[in-house]
Each structure stands twice: as structure tokens, then as C-alpha cells.
mmCIF file of C-alpha atoms in Angstrom:
data_model
loop_
_atom_site.group_PDB
_atom_site.id
_atom_site.type_symbol
_atom_site.label_atom_id
_atom_site.label_comp_id
_atom_site.label_asym_id
_atom_site.label_seq_id
_atom_site.Cartn_x
_atom_site.Cartn_y
_atom_site.Cartn_z
ATOM 1 C CA LEU A 16 -0.006 -0.005 0.001
ATOM 2 C CA GLN A 17 1.380 3.362 -1.002
ATOM 3 C CA SER A 18 -0.127 6.384 0.687
ATOM 4 C CA GLY A 19 -0.475 9.922 -0.571
ATOM 5 C CA ARG A 20 -2.180 11.615 -3.472
ATOM 6 C CA SER A 21 -0.342 11.911 -6.727
ATOM 7 C CA ASP A 22 -3.021 13.935 -8.571
ATOM 8 C CA CYS A 23 -2.373 17.255 -6.816
ATOM 9 C CA VAL A 24 0.895 18.997 -6.120
ATOM 10 C CA GLN A 25 1.248 21.402 -3.209
ATOM 11 C CA GLU A 26 1.399 24.454 -5.440
ATOM 12 C CA THR A 27 -2.035 23.732 -6.936
ATOM 13 C CA ALA A 28 -3.791 22.295 -3.863
ATOM 14 C CA PRO A 29 -7.036 24.167 -3.264
ATOM 15 C CA LYS A 30 -7.395 26.042 0.031
ATOM 16 C CA LEU A 31 -10.207 24.713 2.233
ATOM 17 C CA PRO A 32 -12.957 27.183 3.067
ATOM 18 C CA ASP A 33 -12.774 28.661 6.562
ATOM 19 C CA GLY A 34 -14.784 26.812 9.171
ATOM 20 C CA LEU A 35 -14.426 23.278 7.808
ATOM 21 C CA LEU A 36 -11.435 22.527 9.998
ATOM 22 C CA PRO A 37 -10.599 24.081 13.370
ATOM 23 C CA ASN A 38 -8.495 27.218 13.435
ATOM 24 C CA ALA A 39 -5.408 26.078 15.344
ATOM 25 C CA SER A 40 -4.986 29.500 16.924
ATOM 26 C CA LEU A 41 -8.306 29.476 18.758
ATOM 27 C CA GLY A 42 -9.561 27.830 21.939
ATOM 28 C CA PRO A 43 -12.040 25.345 23.380
ATOM 29 C CA GLN A 44 -15.247 27.085 22.358
ATOM 30 C CA HIS A 45 -14.055 27.168 18.751
ATOM 31 C CA LEU A 46 -13.341 23.423 18.844
ATOM 32 C CA ARG A 47 -16.839 22.831 20.176
ATOM 33 C CA ASP A 48 -18.390 25.115 17.536
ATOM 34 C CA ILE A 49 -16.684 23.131 14.765
ATOM 35 C CA PHE A 50 -17.233 19.610 16.114
ATOM 36 C CA TYR A 51 -20.616 19.904 17.863
ATOM 37 C CA ARG A 52 -22.255 20.821 14.565
ATOM 38 C CA MET A 53 -20.988 17.471 13.283
ATOM 39 C CA GLY A 54 -22.654 15.689 16.204
ATOM 40 C CA LEU A 55 -19.404 15.054 18.089
ATOM 41 C CA ASN A 56 -19.000 15.505 21.838
ATOM 42 C CA ASP A 57 -16.108 16.588 24.082
ATOM 43 C CA GLN A 58 -14.738 13.069 24.475
ATOM 44 C CA GLU A 59 -14.762 12.582 20.693
ATOM 45 C CA ILE A 60 -13.083 15.982 20.143
ATOM 46 C CA VAL A 61 -10.230 14.998 22.443
ATOM 47 C CA ALA A 62 -9.953 11.509 20.946
ATOM 48 C CA LEU A 63 -9.758 12.943 17.415
ATOM 49 C CA SER A 64 -7.147 15.482 18.563
ATOM 50 C CA GLY A 65 -5.003 12.450 19.337
ATOM 51 C CA ALA A 66 -4.487 12.101 15.588
ATOM 52 C CA HIS A 67 -1.795 14.753 16.135
ATOM 53 C CA THR A 68 0.359 11.866 17.317
ATOM 54 C CA LEU A 69 0.947 11.336 13.585
ATOM 55 C CA GLY A 70 2.724 13.732 11.308
ATOM 56 C CA ARG A 71 4.046 17.202 11.707
ATOM 57 C CA CYS A 72 3.279 20.794 10.758
ATOM 58 C CA HIS A 73 4.874 22.392 7.725
ATOM 59 C CA PRO A 74 5.247 26.173 7.501
ATOM 60 C CA THR A 75 4.365 26.138 3.785
ATOM 61 C CA SER A 76 1.041 24.398 4.500
ATOM 62 C CA SER A 77 -0.184 25.663 7.855
ATOM 63 C CA GLY A 78 2.358 28.248 8.947
ATOM 64 C CA PHE A 79 3.261 26.056 11.938
ATOM 65 C CA VAL A 80 6.410 23.946 12.202
ATOM 66 C CA ASN A 81 7.597 20.671 13.798
ATOM 67 C CA PRO A 82 5.996 17.404 14.961
ATOM 68 C CA TRP A 83 3.924 16.868 18.096
ATOM 69 C CA THR A 84 5.916 13.783 19.126
ATOM 70 C CA ASN A 85 9.305 12.196 18.532
ATOM 71 C CA ALA A 86 7.580 9.273 16.798
ATOM 72 C CA PRO A 87 5.467 11.017 14.152
ATOM 73 C CA THR A 88 4.944 7.850 12.105
ATOM 74 C CA THR A 89 3.628 5.756 15.001
ATOM 75 C CA PHE A 90 0.015 5.774 16.104
ATOM 76 C CA SER A 91 0.032 5.777 19.897
ATOM 77 C CA ASN A 92 -1.032 7.823 22.908
ATOM 78 C CA LEU A 93 2.301 9.671 22.899
ATOM 79 C CA TYR A 94 0.607 12.934 21.898
ATOM 80 C CA PHE A 95 -1.334 12.901 25.180
ATOM 81 C CA LYS A 96 1.733 11.913 27.181
ATOM 82 C CA GLU A 97 3.736 14.780 25.666
ATOM 83 C CA LEU A 98 0.858 17.182 26.238
ATOM 84 C CA VAL A 99 0.620 16.301 29.950
ATOM 85 C CA GLU A 100 4.217 15.515 30.882
ATOM 86 C CA ASN A 101 6.147 18.125 28.925
ATOM 87 C CA THR A 102 6.675 21.835 29.656
ATOM 88 C CA TRP A 103 5.302 24.044 26.876
ATOM 89 C CA THR A 104 6.411 27.618 26.284
ATOM 90 C CA ARG A 105 5.424 30.046 23.584
ATOM 91 C CA LYS A 106 7.793 29.831 20.613
ATOM 92 C CA LYS A 107 9.641 33.064 19.916
ATOM 93 C CA TRP A 108 9.527 33.487 16.168
ATOM 94 C CA SER A 109 7.826 35.434 13.388
ATOM 95 C CA GLY A 110 5.254 32.689 12.686
ATOM 96 C CA PRO A 111 1.852 32.114 14.240
ATOM 97 C CA CYS A 112 1.455 31.409 17.935
ATOM 98 C CA GLN A 113 2.608 27.917 18.787
ATOM 99 C CA PHE A 114 4.288 26.294 21.748
ATOM 100 C CA GLU A 115 7.492 24.279 21.994
ATOM 101 C CA ASP A 116 9.077 21.833 24.419
ATOM 102 C CA PRO A 117 12.406 22.674 26.119
ATOM 103 C CA THR A 118 14.360 21.145 23.213
ATOM 104 C CA GLY A 119 12.532 23.225 20.587
ATOM 105 C CA ASN A 120 12.003 20.053 18.549
ATOM 106 C CA LEU A 121 8.371 19.385 19.446
ATOM 107 C CA MET A 122 5.391 21.672 19.170
ATOM 108 C CA MET A 123 1.813 22.105 20.317
ATOM 109 C CA LEU A 124 -0.838 24.383 18.894
ATOM 110 C CA PRO A 125 -3.084 26.648 20.960
ATOM 111 C CA THR A 126 -5.931 24.182 20.265
ATOM 112 C CA ASP A 127 -3.772 21.403 21.733
ATOM 113 C CA LEU A 128 -2.993 23.291 24.918
ATOM 114 C CA CYS A 129 -6.611 24.339 25.391
ATOM 115 C CA LEU A 130 -7.330 20.640 25.959
ATOM 116 C CA LEU A 131 -5.329 20.959 29.189
ATOM 117 C CA ASP A 132 -7.002 24.155 30.336
ATOM 118 C CA ASP A 133 -10.619 23.121 29.814
ATOM 119 C CA PRO A 134 -11.757 20.748 32.604
ATOM 120 C CA LYS A 135 -14.231 18.905 30.366
ATOM 121 C CA PHE A 136 -11.483 18.189 27.849
ATOM 122 C CA ARG A 137 -8.746 17.639 30.423
ATOM 123 C CA LYS A 138 -10.311 14.531 31.959
ATOM 124 C CA TYR A 139 -10.039 12.755 28.597
ATOM 125 C CA VAL A 140 -6.474 13.991 28.006
ATOM 126 C CA ASP A 141 -5.458 12.514 31.355
ATOM 127 C CA LEU A 142 -7.287 9.265 30.648
ATOM 128 C CA TYR A 143 -5.655 8.826 27.228
ATOM 129 C CA ALA A 144 -2.179 9.720 28.554
ATOM 130 C CA LYS A 145 -2.513 6.821 31.025
ATOM 131 C CA ASP A 146 -4.543 4.338 28.973
ATOM 132 C CA GLU A 147 -3.563 3.776 25.349
ATOM 133 C CA ALA A 148 -6.244 1.105 24.872
ATOM 134 C CA ALA A 149 -8.949 3.600 25.909
ATOM 135 C CA PHE A 150 -7.544 6.106 23.409
ATOM 136 C CA PHE A 151 -7.482 3.511 20.620
ATOM 137 C CA ARG A 152 -11.065 2.439 21.377
ATOM 138 C CA ASP A 153 -12.430 5.981 21.584
ATOM 139 C CA PHE A 154 -10.451 7.217 18.581
ATOM 140 C CA ALA A 155 -11.754 4.360 16.433
ATOM 141 C CA SER A 156 -15.323 5.148 17.407
ATOM 142 C CA ALA A 157 -14.978 8.916 16.889
ATOM 143 C CA PHE A 158 -13.095 8.534 13.614
ATOM 144 C CA SER A 159 -15.727 6.125 12.290
ATOM 145 C CA LYS A 160 -18.418 8.649 13.220
ATOM 146 C CA LEU A 161 -16.462 11.407 11.444
ATOM 147 C CA LEU A 162 -16.021 9.280 8.298
ATOM 148 C CA GLU A 163 -19.733 8.498 8.193
ATOM 149 C CA LEU A 164 -20.823 12.145 8.287
ATOM 150 C CA GLY A 165 -23.261 12.732 5.467
ATOM 151 C CA VAL A 166 -23.374 9.110 4.361
ATOM 152 C CA LYS A 167 -26.915 8.043 3.586
ATOM 153 C CA PHE A 168 -27.640 4.740 5.234
ATOM 154 C CA PRO A 169 -30.797 2.881 4.171
ATOM 155 C CA ASN A 170 -33.695 3.440 6.577
ATOM 156 C CA ASP A 171 -31.738 5.769 8.884
ATOM 157 C CA PRO A 172 -33.228 9.283 8.791
ATOM 158 C CA SER A 173 -30.823 10.505 11.511
ATOM 159 C CA LYS A 174 -27.915 10.553 9.046
ATOM 160 C CA LYS A 175 -27.864 13.977 7.377
ATOM 161 C CA PRO A 176 -26.231 14.668 4.002
ATOM 162 C CA TRP A 177 -22.848 16.362 4.412
ATOM 163 C CA TYR A 178 -24.174 19.702 3.115
ATOM 164 C CA GLN A 179 -26.796 19.851 5.892
ATOM 165 C CA ILE A 180 -24.248 19.446 8.697
ATOM 166 C CA TRP A 181 -23.352 23.119 8.715
#
């Protein structure tokens, strides 16, 4: 299996309309505004945020830079462990507000750190930092729910078309 799209190069990739994805510079209410309209709850928001355990930010794509973990190709609960166990300070640079660990090699976004500050989010961050199996279970459920948004299932009127979600 080879991943990645070959039909679109970075220079021609279309910009997503505002409001489809969270603005990484905003806080907990913004996350709720984006995800509640999709039928997701606080636990699912935190679980989906755990996807940041994979990959990294690129200044040419998002304006942010660096990975969230030292194992950006491994799906694990390391994102939550880093979030809880590391010390995060505001990065001094000309780019958008982001936070870095003491080494300067790892980063967190404002929307990542707001998961620590909001008590309703924090309880799930702490759970997932301690219990990888709980994170895997809850992520799988939330991600499935996200993938099914707008899918018409036979005889299920509760499933809205994607264009009616917003």
C-alpha cells in the first residue's frame, strides 16, 4: 500500500474554506463550535485530537512547524503523554502562535494546549495519557463517526447529508 495523493501537487492544492477545520490559533469554544455541529461531543473531540500523534506541521502548508511527538509515524497515545508531561512555552519566532518543548524540537498548537485548560477536555487527556487502549477504542469510534458524516444509510433518517451538517 502506497499512501499519498499523486493527482495534486502542493502548489495547486485548493485552500479549504474557513470553518471546515478548526483554526489552530483558537480555543475550546471554537473546537466545540466546529465539532458539535458534526454531532461530536467533548470526548470525541479529544480523541480525534489524538491524531496529532501522527505527522508534523509544515510552514508552507499551515504556517506552523515541527511534529507533536518524537515518533510522528507511529500511532500511539504519545501525543497525550507529551501534552501532559512536557513543559510548553510560547515559541519566539515570526510565525503564528505555537508552543514548543524545552528542546525546541516538538510543538503544540493553541488548540492542543486548550485541551489541558478546559476541565471537560482535560479529563479525557489525562485518561488517554494513562490508557492507550482507551484512546485507541475511543479514537476508532470517533473517527468512524467522522467518516460516516453525510453518508446516507438505508432506513436511517438520523444521518444527514454532508451539506446539511453546517
